[in-house]
Amino acid sequence: MNKKTIVVVGTSRGIGHAIVHQLAQQSDFTILALSRDVEKMKQSFDGISNVLCQHFDLSADVANQAKQLFEGISSIDVIINNAGLLVNKPFTELSHNDIASCYQVNVIGVMETVQAAVSKMNPVGSHIVNISSMGGFQGAMKFAGLSAYSTSKAALCSFTELFAEEYKDSTIKMNCLCLGAAQTEMLEEAFPGYIAPVSAEKMAEFIVDFALKGNQWMNGKILPVSLTTP
Ligand SMILES: NC(=O)c1ccc[n+]([C@@H]2O[C@H](COP(=O)([O-])OP(=O)(O)OC[C@H]3O[C@@H](n4cnc5c(N)ncnc54)[C@H](OP(=O)(O)O)[C@@H]3O)[C@@H](O)[C@H]2O)c1
């Protein structure tokens, strides 16, 4: 009775990669792992029979890609929208493309993925978890250089509240986790030398547990998950 189909977006490295490895330990889960770098995913998840790796790019034509990916799936129990794009640049140096790319990958791509998935969500109960950042959490400490990234993550928080309101009478629940620093390639590229207090694996542990159970208690909630950022 534990059988679940779980879609994880952004799984070739970092937190998403750790999420897939942890979910895959439950042999009756089927995990659809989505990222651009399929070769990397195939190498990392080689020999794990309940992980299916597929190409997915949030930067363009997301509606069509998602429709095709979900076509063959009868029912989705959990979606973890984990992929993210971080641009770290002084505000006046941000190009139109820098800003548009952050919004495309972090907001528009997520919304179009969810649009394609809505009719496929398990009617018995399902959970969509959006991965945002403390930078997008209202009132939390902000960092110079992150105006494109953090405003897009704030929009993802807002989308969570709006979707939850629109679907409050359905069995689909959506929540948003605003992560503090976790040690990943993204963090290393954006803030070289910074050592986070939490590993990708440790952060993934919380996300997996929340994604599997959190919909029993919460809907439309924006939750800070941080040891660092006040
Ligand atoms: N690490 C932190 O300290 C931290 C803090 C706050 C929030 N977060 C959030 O947590 C999430 C995971 O972060 P992370 O640190 O693990 O990041 P990461 O190491 O950069 O990994 C991001 C993943 O997203 C995928 N991705 C990026 N652009 C994509 C696109 N256009 N289409 C599809 N997939 C794409 C990447 O795979 P491909 O390149 O193969 O597509 C990669 O697997 C992100 O949403 C991030 O904003 C992280």
CSV table of C-alpha atoms and ligand atoms in Angstrom, one decimal:
chain,number,residue,atom,x,y,z
A,1,MET,CA,0.0,0.0,0.0
A,2,ASN,CA,3.1,2.2,0.2
A,3,LYS,CA,3.4,2.4,-3.6
A,4,LYS,CA,4.1,6.0,-4.7
A,5,THR,CA,5.2,7.8,-7.8
A,6,ILE,CA,7.4,10.7,-7.0
A,7,VAL,CA,8.7,13.3,-9.4
A,8,VAL,CA,11.8,15.2,-8.4
A,9,VAL,CA,13.0,18.1,-10.6
A,10,GLY,CA,16.7,19.1,-10.5
A,11,THR,CA,18.4,15.8,-9.7
A,12,SER,CA,21.8,15.7,-11.4
A,13,ARG,CA,23.6,17.2,-8.4
A,14,GLY,CA,23.3,18.8,-5.0
A,15,ILE,CA,20.2,18.5,-2.8
A,16,GLY,CA,18.0,16.9,-5.6
A,17,HIS,CA,20.6,14.2,-6.2
A,18,ALA,CA,20.6,13.3,-2.5
A,19,ILE,CA,16.8,13.4,-2.4
A,20,VAL,CA,16.6,10.8,-5.2
A,21,HIS,CA,19.1,8.5,-3.5
A,22,GLN,CA,17.1,8.6,-0.2
A,23,LEU,CA,13.8,8.1,-1.8
A,24,ALA,CA,15.1,5.2,-3.9
A,25,GLN,CA,15.8,3.2,-0.7
A,26,GLN,CA,12.1,2.5,-0.6
A,27,SER,CA,11.8,-0.1,-3.3
A,28,ASP,CA,8.1,0.3,-3.8
A,29,PHE,CA,8.5,4.0,-4.7
A,30,THR,CA,9.0,4.9,-8.4
A,31,ILE,CA,11.1,8.1,-8.8
A,32,LEU,CA,11.1,10.1,-11.9
A,33,ALA,CA,14.3,12.1,-11.8
A,34,LEU,CA,14.4,15.2,-14.1
A,35,SER,CA,17.3,17.4,-15.1
A,36,ARG,CA,19.1,18.5,-18.2
A,37,ASP,CA,22.2,16.4,-17.6
A,38,VAL,CA,20.8,12.9,-18.3
A,39,GLU,CA,24.2,11.2,-18.6
A,40,LYS,CA,25.2,12.4,-15.1
A,41,MET,CA,22.0,11.2,-13.6
A,42,LYS,CA,22.3,7.8,-15.3
A,43,GLN,CA,25.8,7.4,-13.9
A,44,SER,CA,24.8,8.4,-10.4
A,45,PHE,CA,21.6,6.3,-10.3
A,46,ASP,CA,23.1,3.4,-12.3
A,47,GLY,CA,21.7,0.1,-11.1
A,48,ILE,CA,18.9,1.6,-9.1
A,49,SER,CA,15.9,0.0,-10.7
A,50,ASN,CA,13.2,2.3,-9.2
A,51,VAL,CA,14.7,5.5,-10.6
A,52,LEU,CA,13.8,6.7,-14.1
A,53,CYS,CA,16.0,9.5,-15.5
A,54,GLN,CA,14.6,11.9,-18.1
A,55,HIS,CA,15.8,15.1,-19.7
A,56,PHE,CA,13.8,18.1,-18.5
A,57,ASP,CA,14.8,21.8,-19.1
A,58,LEU,CA,12.9,24.4,-17.1
A,59,SER,CA,14.4,27.2,-19.3
A,60,ALA,CA,12.2,26.6,-22.4
A,61,ASP,CA,9.0,24.9,-23.7
A,62,VAL,CA,8.3,23.5,-20.2
A,63,ALA,CA,4.6,23.0,-20.8
A,64,ASN,CA,5.2,20.6,-23.8
A,65,GLN,CA,8.1,18.8,-22.1
A,66,ALA,CA,6.1,18.2,-18.9
A,67,LYS,CA,3.0,17.1,-20.8
A,68,GLN,CA,5.0,14.5,-22.6
A,69,LEU,CA,6.8,13.3,-19.5
A,70,PHE,CA,3.6,12.9,-17.5
A,71,GLU,CA,1.6,11.3,-20.3
A,72,GLY,CA,2.6,7.8,-19.5
A,73,ILE,CA,2.1,8.2,-15.7
A,74,SER,CA,-1.3,7.3,-14.3
A,75,SER,CA,-1.0,9.0,-10.9
A,76,ILE,CA,1.6,11.2,-9.2
A,77,ASP,CA,1.8,11.2,-5.4
A,78,VAL,CA,4.6,13.7,-4.8
A,79,ILE,CA,6.4,16.4,-6.8
A,80,ILE,CA,9.5,18.1,-5.4
A,81,ASN,CA,10.2,21.2,-7.4
A,82,ASN,CA,13.9,21.4,-6.4
A,83,ALA,CA,15.7,22.8,-9.5
A,84,GLY,CA,17.0,26.3,-9.2
A,85,LEU,CA,19.1,28.9,-10.9
A,86,LEU,CA,21.2,31.4,-8.9
A,87,VAL,CA,22.7,34.5,-10.4
A,88,ASN,CA,25.0,36.5,-8.1
A,89,LYS,CA,25.7,40.0,-9.6
A,90,PRO,CA,25.5,43.6,-8.5
A,91,PHE,CA,22.0,44.9,-9.2
A,92,THR,CA,23.0,47.3,-12.0
A,93,GLU,CA,25.0,44.7,-13.8
A,94,LEU,CA,22.1,42.2,-14.1
A,95,SER,CA,21.2,41.8,-17.7
A,96,HIS,CA,17.6,41.3,-18.9
A,97,ASN,CA,18.6,37.6,-19.5
A,98,ASP,CA,19.9,37.2,-16.0
A,99,ILE,CA,16.6,38.3,-14.5
A,100,ALA,CA,14.4,36.5,-17.0
A,101,SER,CA,16.4,33.2,-16.6
A,102,CYS,CA,15.9,33.3,-12.8
A,103,TYR,CA,12.2,33.9,-13.2
A,104,GLN,CA,11.9,31.3,-16.0
A,105,VAL,CA,13.6,28.5,-14.1
A,106,ASN,CA,12.6,29.3,-10.5
A,107,VAL,CA,9.0,30.4,-11.1
A,108,ILE,CA,7.5,30.1,-14.6
A,109,GLY,CA,9.0,26.7,-15.2
A,110,VAL,CA,7.6,25.4,-11.8
A,111,MET,CA,4.2,26.8,-12.6
A,112,GLU,CA,4.1,25.2,-16.0
A,113,THR,CA,5.3,21.9,-14.6
A,114,VAL,CA,2.5,22.0,-12.0
A,115,GLN,CA,-0.1,22.9,-14.7
A,116,ALA,CA,0.8,19.8,-16.6
A,117,ALA,CA,0.7,17.7,-13.5
A,118,VAL,CA,-2.5,18.8,-11.9
A,119,SER,CA,-4.8,16.3,-13.7
A,120,LYS,CA,-2.4,13.5,-12.8
A,121,MET,CA,-2.2,14.0,-9.1
A,122,ASN,CA,-3.4,11.1,-7.0
A,123,PRO,CA,-7.0,11.8,-6.0
A,124,VAL,CA,-6.5,10.0,-2.7
A,125,GLY,CA,-4.1,12.7,-1.7
A,126,SER,CA,-0.9,14.3,-3.0
A,127,HIS,CA,1.8,16.8,-2.1
A,128,ILE,CA,3.7,19.3,-4.2
A,129,VAL,CA,6.7,20.8,-2.5
A,130,ASN,CA,8.4,23.9,-3.9
A,131,ILE,CA,12.0,24.5,-2.9
A,132,SER,CA,12.6,28.2,-2.2
A,133,SER,CA,15.3,30.0,-0.3
A,134,MET,CA,15.6,32.0,2.9
A,135,GLY,CA,16.5,34.9,0.5
A,136,GLY,CA,12.9,34.7,-0.7
A,137,PHE,CA,11.4,34.5,2.8
A,138,GLN,CA,9.8,37.7,3.9
A,139,GLY,CA,11.7,39.5,6.7
A,140,ALA,CA,14.7,37.2,6.6
A,141,MET,CA,18.2,38.5,6.1
A,142,LYS,CA,19.0,39.5,2.5
A,143,PHE,CA,22.3,39.3,0.6
A,144,ALA,CA,23.7,41.8,-1.9
A,145,GLY,CA,23.9,40.4,-5.5
A,146,LEU,CA,20.9,38.1,-5.2
A,147,SER,CA,18.1,40.4,-6.3
A,148,ALA,CA,17.2,38.4,-9.4
A,149,TYR,CA,17.4,35.0,-7.6
A,150,SER,CA,15.8,36.0,-4.3
A,151,THR,CA,12.9,37.9,-5.8
A,152,SER,CA,12.1,34.9,-8.0
A,153,LYS,CA,12.2,32.7,-4.9
A,154,ALA,CA,9.8,35.1,-3.2
A,155,ALA,CA,7.5,34.7,-6.2
A,156,LEU,CA,7.7,30.9,-5.7
A,157,CYS,CA,6.5,31.4,-2.1
A,158,SER,CA,3.7,33.5,-3.3
A,159,PHE,CA,2.7,31.0,-6.0
A,160,THR,CA,2.5,28.3,-3.3
A,161,GLU,CA,-0.1,30.4,-1.3
A,162,LEU,CA,-2.1,31.2,-4.4
A,163,PHE,CA,-2.2,27.6,-5.7
A,164,ALA,CA,-3.2,26.3,-2.2
A,165,GLU,CA,-6.1,28.8,-2.1
A,166,GLU,CA,-7.3,27.8,-5.6
A,167,TYR,CA,-7.1,24.1,-4.9
A,168,LYS,CA,-8.1,24.1,-1.2
A,169,ASP,CA,-11.1,22.0,-1.8
A,170,SER,CA,-9.1,19.4,-3.7
A,171,THR,CA,-6.8,16.6,-2.4
A,172,ILE,CA,-3.7,18.3,-3.8
A,173,LYS,CA,-1.7,20.1,-1.1
A,174,MET,CA,1.2,22.4,-1.9
A,175,ASN,CA,3.8,23.8,0.5
A,176,CYS,CA,7.1,25.6,0.2
A,177,LEU,CA,10.4,25.1,2.0
A,178,CYS,CA,12.7,28.1,2.2
A,179,LEU,CA,16.2,26.6,2.7
A,180,GLY,CA,19.1,28.2,4.5
A,181,ALA,CA,22.7,27.4,3.4
A,182,ALA,CA,23.4,23.8,2.4
A,183,GLN,CA,26.8,22.6,1.1
A,184,THR,CA,26.3,22.1,-2.6
A,185,GLU,CA,27.9,23.1,-5.9
A,186,MET,CA,25.4,26.0,-6.2
A,187,LEU,CA,26.5,27.4,-2.9
A,188,GLU,CA,30.2,26.9,-3.7
A,189,GLU,CA,29.8,28.6,-7.1
A,190,ALA,CA,27.9,31.6,-5.6
A,191,PHE,CA,29.9,32.0,-2.4
A,192,PRO,CA,33.3,30.4,-2.9
A,193,GLY,CA,34.9,29.3,0.4
A,194,TYR,CA,31.7,29.6,2.5
A,195,ILE,CA,31.1,26.5,4.6
A,196,ALA,CA,27.5,25.7,5.3
A,197,PRO,CA,26.5,24.0,8.5
A,198,VAL,CA,24.3,21.5,6.7
A,199,SER,CA,25.2,19.0,4.0
A,200,ALA,CA,23.1,18.3,0.9
A,201,GLU,CA,22.3,14.9,2.3
A,202,LYS,CA,21.1,16.3,5.7
A,203,MET,CA,18.9,18.9,3.9
A,204,ALA,CA,17.5,16.2,1.7
A,205,GLU,CA,16.6,14.1,4.7
A,206,PHE,CA,14.3,16.8,6.0
A,207,ILE,CA,12.8,17.5,2.5
A,208,VAL,CA,12.1,13.8,1.9
A,209,ASP,CA,10.4,13.4,5.2
A,210,PHE,CA,8.3,16.5,4.7
A,211,ALA,CA,7.4,15.7,1.1
A,212,LEU,CA,6.1,12.2,2.2
A,213,LYS,CA,4.1,13.4,5.3
A,214,GLY,CA,3.7,17.2,5.4
A,215,ASN,CA,0.5,17.3,3.4
A,216,GLN,CA,-1.3,15.6,6.3
A,217,TRP,CA,-1.0,18.8,8.4
A,218,MET,CA,-0.2,21.7,6.1
A,219,ASN,CA,-1.3,23.5,2.9
A,220,GLY,CA,-0.1,26.7,1.4
A,221,LYS,CA,2.6,27.1,4.1
A,222,ILE,CA,6.0,28.8,3.6
A,223,LEU,CA,8.4,27.2,6.0
A,224,PRO,CA,12.0,28.4,6.9
A,225,VAL,CA,14.4,25.5,7.1
A,226,SER,CA,17.6,27.2,8.3
A,227,LEU,CA,20.3,26.9,10.9
A,228,THR,CA,22.0,30.1,9.7
A,229,THR,CA,19.9,32.8,8.2
A,230,PRO,CA,17.9,34.7,10.8
B,1,LIG,N1,22.4,25.0,-1.5
B,1,LIG,C1,21.9,26.0,-0.8
B,1,LIG,O1,22.6,26.6,0.1
B,1,LIG,C2,20.5,26.5,-1.0
B,1,LIG,C3,20.0,27.5,-0.2
B,1,LIG,C4,18.7,28.0,-0.4
B,1,LIG,C5,17.9,27.4,-1.4
B,1,LIG,N2,18.5,26.4,-2.2
B,1,LIG,C6,17.6,25.9,-3.3
B,1,LIG,O2,17.6,24.5,-3.2
B,1,LIG,C7,17.5,23.9,-4.6
B,1,LIG,C8,18.6,23.0,-4.8
B,1,LIG,O3,19.8,23.7,-4.7
B,1,LIG,P1,21.3,23.0,-4.8
B,1,LIG,O4,22.2,23.8,-4.0
B,1,LIG,O5,21.2,21.6,-4.7
B,1,LIG,O6,21.6,23.4,-6.4
B,1,LIG,P2,22.6,22.8,-7.5
B,1,LIG,O7,23.7,22.1,-6.8
B,1,LIG,O8,22.9,23.9,-8.4
B,1,LIG,O9,21.6,21.8,-8.2
B,1,LIG,C9,20.5,22.3,-8.9
B,1,LIG,C10,19.9,21.2,-9.8
B,1,LIG,O10,18.9,21.8,-10.6
B,1,LIG,C11,19.0,21.4,-11.9
B,1,LIG,N3,18.7,22.5,-12.8
B,1,LIG,C12,19.3,23.7,-12.9
B,1,LIG,N4,18.7,24.4,-13.9
B,1,LIG,C13,17.8,23.6,-14.5
B,1,LIG,C14,16.9,23.7,-15.6
B,1,LIG,N5,17.0,24.8,-16.4
B,1,LIG,N6,16.1,22.7,-15.9
B,1,LIG,C15,16.1,21.6,-15.2
B,1,LIG,N7,16.9,21.4,-14.1
B,1,LIG,C16,17.8,22.4,-13.8
B,1,LIG,C17,20.5,21.0,-12.1
B,1,LIG,O11,20.6,20.0,-13.0
B,1,LIG,P3,21.1,20.2,-14.5
B,1,LIG,O12,22.2,21.2,-14.6
B,1,LIG,O13,21.4,18.8,-14.9
B,1,LIG,O14,19.8,20.6,-15.2
B,1,LIG,C18,20.8,20.5,-10.7
B,1,LIG,O15,20.6,19.1,-10.6
B,1,LIG,C19,17.5,25.1,-5.5
B,1,LIG,O16,16.2,25.4,-5.8
B,1,LIG,C20,18.1,26.2,-4.7
B,1,LIG,O17,17.7,27.5,-5.1
B,1,LIG,C21,19.7,26.0,-2.1
